[in-house]
Coordinates of C-alpha atoms and ligand atoms in Angstrom, one line a residue:
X1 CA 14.2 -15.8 4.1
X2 CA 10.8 -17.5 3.2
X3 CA 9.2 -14.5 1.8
X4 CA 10.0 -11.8 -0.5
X5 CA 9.4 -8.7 1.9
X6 CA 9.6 -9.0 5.6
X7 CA 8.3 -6.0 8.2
X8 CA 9.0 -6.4 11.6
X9 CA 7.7 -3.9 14.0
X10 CA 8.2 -1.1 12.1
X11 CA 7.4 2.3 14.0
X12 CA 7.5 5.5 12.2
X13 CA 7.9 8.6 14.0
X14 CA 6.5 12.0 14.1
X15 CA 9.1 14.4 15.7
X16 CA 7.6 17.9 17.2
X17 CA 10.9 19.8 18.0
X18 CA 14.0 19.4 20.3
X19 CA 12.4 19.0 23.5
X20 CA 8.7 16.9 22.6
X21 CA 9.3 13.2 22.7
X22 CA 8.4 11.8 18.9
X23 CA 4.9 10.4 18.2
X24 CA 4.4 6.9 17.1
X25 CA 2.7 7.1 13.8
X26 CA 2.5 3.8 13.2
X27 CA 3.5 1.0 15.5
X28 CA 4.0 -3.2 15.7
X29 CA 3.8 -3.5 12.2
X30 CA 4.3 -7.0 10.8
X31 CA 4.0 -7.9 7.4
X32 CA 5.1 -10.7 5.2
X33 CA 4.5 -10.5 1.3
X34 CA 5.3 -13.0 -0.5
X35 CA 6.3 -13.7 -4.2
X36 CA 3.8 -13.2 -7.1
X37 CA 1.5 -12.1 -3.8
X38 CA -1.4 -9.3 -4.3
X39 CA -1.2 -8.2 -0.8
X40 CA -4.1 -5.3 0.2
X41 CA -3.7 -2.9 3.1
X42 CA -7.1 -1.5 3.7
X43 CA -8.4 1.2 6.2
X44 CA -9.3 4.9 6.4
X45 CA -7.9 7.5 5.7
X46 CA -5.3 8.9 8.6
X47 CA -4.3 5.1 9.3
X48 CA -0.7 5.2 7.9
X49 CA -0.6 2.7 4.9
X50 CA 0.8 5.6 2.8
X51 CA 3.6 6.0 4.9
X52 CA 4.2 2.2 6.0
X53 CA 5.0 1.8 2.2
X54 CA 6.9 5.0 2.1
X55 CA 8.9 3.5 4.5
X56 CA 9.3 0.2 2.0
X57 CA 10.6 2.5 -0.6
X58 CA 12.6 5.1 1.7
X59 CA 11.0 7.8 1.0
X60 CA 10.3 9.0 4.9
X61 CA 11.7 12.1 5.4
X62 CA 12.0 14.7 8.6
X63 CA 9.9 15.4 10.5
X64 CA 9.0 11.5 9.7
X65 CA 11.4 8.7 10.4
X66 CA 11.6 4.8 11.4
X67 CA 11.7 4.2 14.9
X68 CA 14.7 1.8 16.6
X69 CA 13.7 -1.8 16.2
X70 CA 12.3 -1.9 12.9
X71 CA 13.4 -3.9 10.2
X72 CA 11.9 -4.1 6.7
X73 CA 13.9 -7.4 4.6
X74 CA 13.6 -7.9 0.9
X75 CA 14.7 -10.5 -1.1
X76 CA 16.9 -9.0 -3.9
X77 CA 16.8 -10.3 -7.7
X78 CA 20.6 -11.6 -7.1
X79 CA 19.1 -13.5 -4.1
X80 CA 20.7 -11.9 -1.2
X81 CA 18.2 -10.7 2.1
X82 CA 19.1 -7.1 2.1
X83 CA 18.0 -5.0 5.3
X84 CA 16.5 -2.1 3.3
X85 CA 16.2 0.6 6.6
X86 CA 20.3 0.2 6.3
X87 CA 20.6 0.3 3.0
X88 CA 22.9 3.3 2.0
X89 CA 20.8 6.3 -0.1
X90 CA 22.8 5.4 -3.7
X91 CA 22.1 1.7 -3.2
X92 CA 18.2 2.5 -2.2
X93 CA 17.8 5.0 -5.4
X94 CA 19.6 1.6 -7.6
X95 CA 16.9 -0.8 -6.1
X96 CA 13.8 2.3 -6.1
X97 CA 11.9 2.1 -9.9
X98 CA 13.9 -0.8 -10.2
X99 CA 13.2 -4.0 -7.9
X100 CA 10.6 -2.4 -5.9
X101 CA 8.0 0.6 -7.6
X102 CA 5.5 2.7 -6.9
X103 CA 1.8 3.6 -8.0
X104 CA 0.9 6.6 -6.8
X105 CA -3.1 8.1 -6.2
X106 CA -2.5 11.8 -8.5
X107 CA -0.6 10.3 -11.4
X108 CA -0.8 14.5 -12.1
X109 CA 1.7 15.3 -9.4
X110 CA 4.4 12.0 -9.5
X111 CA 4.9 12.6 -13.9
X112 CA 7.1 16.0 -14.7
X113 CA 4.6 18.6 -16.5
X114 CA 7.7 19.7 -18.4
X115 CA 8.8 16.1 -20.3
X116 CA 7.0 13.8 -22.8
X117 CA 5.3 10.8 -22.0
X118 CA 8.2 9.4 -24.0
X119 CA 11.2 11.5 -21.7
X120 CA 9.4 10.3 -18.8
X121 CA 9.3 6.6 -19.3
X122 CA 12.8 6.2 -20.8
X123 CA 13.9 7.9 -17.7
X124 CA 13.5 5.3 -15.8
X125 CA 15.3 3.3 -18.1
X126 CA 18.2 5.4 -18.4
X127 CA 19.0 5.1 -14.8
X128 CA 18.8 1.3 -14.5
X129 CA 19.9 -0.2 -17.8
X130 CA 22.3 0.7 -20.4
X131 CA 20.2 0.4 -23.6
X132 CA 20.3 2.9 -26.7
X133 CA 18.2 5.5 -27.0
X134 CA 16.3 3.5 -29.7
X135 CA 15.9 0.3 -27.9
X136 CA 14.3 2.4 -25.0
X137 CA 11.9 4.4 -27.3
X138 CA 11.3 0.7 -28.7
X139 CA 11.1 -0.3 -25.1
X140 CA 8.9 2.4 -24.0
X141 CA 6.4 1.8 -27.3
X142 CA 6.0 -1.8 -26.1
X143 CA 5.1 -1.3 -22.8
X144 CA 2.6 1.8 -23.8
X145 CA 0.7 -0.8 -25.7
X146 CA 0.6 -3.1 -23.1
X147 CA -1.4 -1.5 -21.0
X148 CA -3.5 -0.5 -23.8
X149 CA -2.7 2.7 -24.0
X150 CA -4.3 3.6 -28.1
X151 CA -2.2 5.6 -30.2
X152 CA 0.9 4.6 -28.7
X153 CA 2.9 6.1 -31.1
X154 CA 1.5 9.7 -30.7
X155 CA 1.1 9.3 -26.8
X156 CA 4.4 8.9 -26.4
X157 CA 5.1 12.6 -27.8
X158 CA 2.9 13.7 -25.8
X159 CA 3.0 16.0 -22.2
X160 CA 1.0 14.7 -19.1
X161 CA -1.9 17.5 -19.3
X162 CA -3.0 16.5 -22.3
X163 CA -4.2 12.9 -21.1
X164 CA -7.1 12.0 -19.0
X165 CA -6.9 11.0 -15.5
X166 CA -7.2 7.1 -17.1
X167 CA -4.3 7.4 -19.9
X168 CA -2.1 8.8 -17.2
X169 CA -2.7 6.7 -14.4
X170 CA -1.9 3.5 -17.3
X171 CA 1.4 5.4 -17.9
X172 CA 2.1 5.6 -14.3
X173 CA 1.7 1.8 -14.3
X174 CA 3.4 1.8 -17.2
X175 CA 6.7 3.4 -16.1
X176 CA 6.1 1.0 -12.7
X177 CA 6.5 -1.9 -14.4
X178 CA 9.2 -0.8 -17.2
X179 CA 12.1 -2.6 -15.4
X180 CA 10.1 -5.7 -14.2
X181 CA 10.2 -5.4 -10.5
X182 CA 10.0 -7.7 -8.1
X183 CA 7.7 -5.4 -5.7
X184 CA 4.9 -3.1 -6.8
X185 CA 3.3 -0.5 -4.4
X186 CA -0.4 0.3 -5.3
X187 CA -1.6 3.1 -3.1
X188 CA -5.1 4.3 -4.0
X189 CA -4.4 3.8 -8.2
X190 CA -8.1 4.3 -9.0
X191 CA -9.4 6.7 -6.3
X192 CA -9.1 9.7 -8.3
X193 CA -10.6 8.4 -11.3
X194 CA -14.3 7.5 -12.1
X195 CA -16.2 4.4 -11.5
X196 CA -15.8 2.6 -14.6
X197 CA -12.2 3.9 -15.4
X198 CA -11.1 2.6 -11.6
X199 CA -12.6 -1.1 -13.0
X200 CA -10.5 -0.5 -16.3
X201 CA -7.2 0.0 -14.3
X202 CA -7.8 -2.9 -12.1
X203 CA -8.8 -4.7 -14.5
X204 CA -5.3 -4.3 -16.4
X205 CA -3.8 -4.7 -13.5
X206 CA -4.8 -8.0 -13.1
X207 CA -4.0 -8.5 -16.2
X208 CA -0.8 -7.6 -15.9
X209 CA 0.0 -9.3 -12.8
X210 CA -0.1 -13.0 -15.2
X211 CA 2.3 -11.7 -17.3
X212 CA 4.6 -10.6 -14.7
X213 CA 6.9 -12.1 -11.6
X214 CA 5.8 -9.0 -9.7
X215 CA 4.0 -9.2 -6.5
X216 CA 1.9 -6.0 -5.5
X217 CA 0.6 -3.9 -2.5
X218 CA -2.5 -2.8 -3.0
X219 CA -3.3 0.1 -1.0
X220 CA -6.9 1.5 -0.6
X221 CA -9.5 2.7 1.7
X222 CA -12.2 -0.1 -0.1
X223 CA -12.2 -3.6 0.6
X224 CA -14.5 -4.1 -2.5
X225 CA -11.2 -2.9 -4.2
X226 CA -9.3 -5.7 -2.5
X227 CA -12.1 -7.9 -3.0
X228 CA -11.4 -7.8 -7.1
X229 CA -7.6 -7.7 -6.9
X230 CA -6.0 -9.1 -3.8
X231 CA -5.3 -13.1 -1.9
X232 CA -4.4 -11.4 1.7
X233 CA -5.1 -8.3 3.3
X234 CA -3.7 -6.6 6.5
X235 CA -6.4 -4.3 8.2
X236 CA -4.8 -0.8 9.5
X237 CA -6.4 1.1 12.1
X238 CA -5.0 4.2 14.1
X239 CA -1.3 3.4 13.3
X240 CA -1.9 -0.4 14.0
X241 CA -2.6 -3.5 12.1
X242 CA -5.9 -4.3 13.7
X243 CA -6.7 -8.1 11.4
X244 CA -4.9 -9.9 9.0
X245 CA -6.1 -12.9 7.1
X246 CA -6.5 -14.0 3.4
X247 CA -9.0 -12.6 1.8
X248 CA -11.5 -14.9 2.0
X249 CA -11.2 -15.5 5.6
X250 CA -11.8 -11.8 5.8
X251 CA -14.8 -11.3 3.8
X252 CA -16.8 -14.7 5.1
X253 CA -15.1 -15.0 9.3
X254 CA -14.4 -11.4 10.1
X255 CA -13.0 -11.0 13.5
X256 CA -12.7 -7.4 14.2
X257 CA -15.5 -5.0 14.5
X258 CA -13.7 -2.3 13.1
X259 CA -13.3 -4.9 9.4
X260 CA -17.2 -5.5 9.8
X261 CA -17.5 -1.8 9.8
X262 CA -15.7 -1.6 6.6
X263 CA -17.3 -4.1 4.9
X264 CA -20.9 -2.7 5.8
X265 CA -19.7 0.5 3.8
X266 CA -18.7 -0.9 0.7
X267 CA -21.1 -0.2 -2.1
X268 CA -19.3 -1.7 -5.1
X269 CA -20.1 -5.4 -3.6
X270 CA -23.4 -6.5 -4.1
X271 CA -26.9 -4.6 -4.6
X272 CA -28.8 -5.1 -1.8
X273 CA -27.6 -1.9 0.2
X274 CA -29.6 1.0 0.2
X275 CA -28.2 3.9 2.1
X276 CA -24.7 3.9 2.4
X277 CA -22.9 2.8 6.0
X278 CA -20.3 4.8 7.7
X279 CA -18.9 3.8 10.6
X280 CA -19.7 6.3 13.4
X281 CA -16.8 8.7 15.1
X282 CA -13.6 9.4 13.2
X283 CA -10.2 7.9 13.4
X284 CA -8.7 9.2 17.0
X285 CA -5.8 11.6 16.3
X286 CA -2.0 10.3 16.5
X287 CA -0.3 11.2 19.9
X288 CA -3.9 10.9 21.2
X289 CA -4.4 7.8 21.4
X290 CA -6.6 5.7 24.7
X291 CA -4.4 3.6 26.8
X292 CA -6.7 0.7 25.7
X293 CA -7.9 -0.2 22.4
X294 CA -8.5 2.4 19.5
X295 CA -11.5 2.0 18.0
X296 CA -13.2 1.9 21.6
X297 CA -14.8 5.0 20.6
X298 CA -16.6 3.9 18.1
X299 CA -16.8 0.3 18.6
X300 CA -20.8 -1.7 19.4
X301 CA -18.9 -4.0 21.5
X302 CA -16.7 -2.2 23.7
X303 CA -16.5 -3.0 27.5
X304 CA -14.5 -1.5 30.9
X305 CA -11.6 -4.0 29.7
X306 CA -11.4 -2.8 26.1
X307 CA -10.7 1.1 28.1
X308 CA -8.1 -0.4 30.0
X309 CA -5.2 -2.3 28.1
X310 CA -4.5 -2.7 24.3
X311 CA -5.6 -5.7 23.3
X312 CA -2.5 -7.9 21.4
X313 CA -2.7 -8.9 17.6
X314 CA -3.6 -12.9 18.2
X315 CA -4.1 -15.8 16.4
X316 CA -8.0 -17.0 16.4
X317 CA -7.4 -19.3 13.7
X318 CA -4.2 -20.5 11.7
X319 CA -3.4 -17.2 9.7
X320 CA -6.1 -14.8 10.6
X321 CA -4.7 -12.4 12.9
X322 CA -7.1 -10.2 14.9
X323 CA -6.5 -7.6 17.4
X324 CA -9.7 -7.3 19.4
X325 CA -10.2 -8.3 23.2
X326 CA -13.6 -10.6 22.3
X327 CA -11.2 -12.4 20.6
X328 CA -8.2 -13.1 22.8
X329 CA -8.0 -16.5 24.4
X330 CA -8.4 -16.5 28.7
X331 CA -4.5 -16.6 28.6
X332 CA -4.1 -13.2 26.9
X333 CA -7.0 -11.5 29.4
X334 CA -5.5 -13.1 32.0
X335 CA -1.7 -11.4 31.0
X336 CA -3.8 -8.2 30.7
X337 CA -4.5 -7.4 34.4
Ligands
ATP1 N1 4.9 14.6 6.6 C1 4.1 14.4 7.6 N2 4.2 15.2 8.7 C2 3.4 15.0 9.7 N3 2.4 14.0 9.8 C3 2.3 13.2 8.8 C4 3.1 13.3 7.6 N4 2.8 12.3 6.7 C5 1.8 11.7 7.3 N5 1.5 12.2 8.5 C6 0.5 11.6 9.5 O1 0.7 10.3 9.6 C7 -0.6 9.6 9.7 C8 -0.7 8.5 8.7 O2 -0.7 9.1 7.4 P1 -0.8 8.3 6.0 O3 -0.6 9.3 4.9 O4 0.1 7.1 6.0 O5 -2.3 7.8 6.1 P2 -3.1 6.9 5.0 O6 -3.6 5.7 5.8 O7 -2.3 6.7 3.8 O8 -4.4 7.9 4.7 P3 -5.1 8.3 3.3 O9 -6.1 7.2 3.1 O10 -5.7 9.6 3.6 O11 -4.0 8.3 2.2 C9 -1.6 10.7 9.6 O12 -2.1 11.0 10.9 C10 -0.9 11.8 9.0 O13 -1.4 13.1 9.4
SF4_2 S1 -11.2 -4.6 21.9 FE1 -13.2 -3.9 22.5 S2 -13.4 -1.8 21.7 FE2 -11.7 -2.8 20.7 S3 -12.6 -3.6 18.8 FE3 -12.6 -5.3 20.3 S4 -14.6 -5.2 21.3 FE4 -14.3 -3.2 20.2
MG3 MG1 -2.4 7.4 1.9

């Protein structure tokens, strides 16, 4: 396997009861991250890159599941490809916290309100090394100050409500990266935190990422966020992966009108804009969804064809990826009627 992670049309499911066929959440989804990679996955809200990396860390549960024919690989750290969607529940907890973490938006609700900051972090050492007590307060101390947590010492006897929303989300990174994993999930680390604290923790972050093997998933709804921290970036829409591309390629030759939406409604690039862009419409609803494609909506561009069949996720030049039908070569249109 060439890559660290490998997602091959992964589907996730919504079921409705016995007799209501499921609804595809998400569908087609390939992905390929690579080692020491900062991989972004950008859209609105509603567009299923929370659960896309839920699905990563098994963490889907009814009335969600992964459809038949996905498969999600990952290179373990004893170098064996391991199909993680068959991976039995006591090996997935072993690998969870431990090759592959997770970041999540409200460090508030994912850290106990009961435990220490201390308890908390040596946790998640308790479950996947055999080290004294000592050597994981020692252990636990280390990585406080690492990301730059002051006071370490007095932190770490702390409980979560008496930290601000900054502190805590550096212990949640801080408990993420505890056992060195191989994978880091991201989602949304800085949207519930203020302007210059969100540049703080991505700025650590960063940082961090020299010092460690890890590759990471950054999750947000900003590309001005993956602007500062990721090298590719997969472009959800409605359940789908609508363009994919490095970063550059994204920023200076986007392909789909749905990505130069996005990128006319960042604000933290640049001064020049005024009034703030929003792209017009909402995201259509899951089980909803047009037999063509699904931004036609809201799309500038949109023509009789773009009503009629979903346009495929192709090539327009080597590694950029874009799913729109101004883009698809006469072969594709003509396979389309
Ligand atoms: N447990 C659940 N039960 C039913 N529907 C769900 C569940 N979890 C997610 N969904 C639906 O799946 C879709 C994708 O959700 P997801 O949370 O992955 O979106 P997202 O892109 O992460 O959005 P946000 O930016 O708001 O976090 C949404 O339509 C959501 O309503
Ligand atoms: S396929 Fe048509 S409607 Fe969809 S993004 Fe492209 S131009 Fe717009
Ligand atoms: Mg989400």
């Amino acid at each position: 396997m060439d890559h660290l992670l490998e997602m091959r049309n992964l589907s996730i499911d919504l079921y409705r009861g016995r007799r209501t066929p499921p609804v595809k959440l998400v569908e087609g989804i390939d992905l390929n991250i690579d080692k020491k990679q900062n991989f972004g996955i950008v859209g609105e809200s509603g567009c299923g890159k929370s659960i896309t990396c839920s699905s990563i860390m098994g963490l889907l549960s009814f009335p969600l599941s992964v459809g038949a024919g996905s498969s999600i690989r990952f290179q373990r750290e004893n170098g064996t490809d391991t199909e993680l969607l068959s991976l039995p529940k006591k090996q997935m907890q072993q690998l969870r916290g431990k090759e592959i973490s997770m970041i999540f938006q409200e460090p508030m609700t994912a850290l106990d309100p009961m435990y220490t900051i201390e308890d908390q972090i040596v946790e998640s050492l308790r479950f996947h090394t055999d080290l004294s007590r000592s050597a994981m307060r020692e252990a636990a101390l280390e990585m406080l100050r690492k990301v730059k947590i002051p006071r370490a010492e007095e932190i770490l006897k702390e409980y979560p409500h008496h930290l601000s929303g900054g502190m805590l989300q550096r212990v949640m990174i801080a408990i993420a990266l505890i056992n060195n994993p191989r994978l880091l999930i991201a989602d949304e680390p800085t949207t519930a935190l203020d302007v210059t604290i969100q540049a703080q923790i991505l700025d650590l972050m960063n940082e961090l990422r020299e010092s460690y093997d890890t590759s990471v998933i950054m999750i947000t709804h900003d590309l001005g966020v993956i602007a500062e921290t990721c090298e590719q970036v997969a472009v959800f829409y409605a359940g789908q992966v609508v363009e994919q591309a490095s970063v550059d390629d994204i920023f200076h030759h986007t392909a789909h009108p749905y990505t130069s939406g996005l990128l006319r409604s960042v604000t933290s690039l640049g001064g020049e804009q005024k009034e703030l862009y929003t792209i017009r419409g909402t995201v259509p609803t899951a089980g909803q969804f047009s037999s063509g494609c699904r931004f036609a909506d809201r799309c500038e561009h949109c023509t009789a064809r773009c009503r009629e069949a979903v346009p495929p996720l192709t090539e327009v030049a080597p590694g950029h990826q874009c799913r729109c039908w101004l883009h698809a070569s006469g072969a594709e249109k003509e396979a389309a009627r």
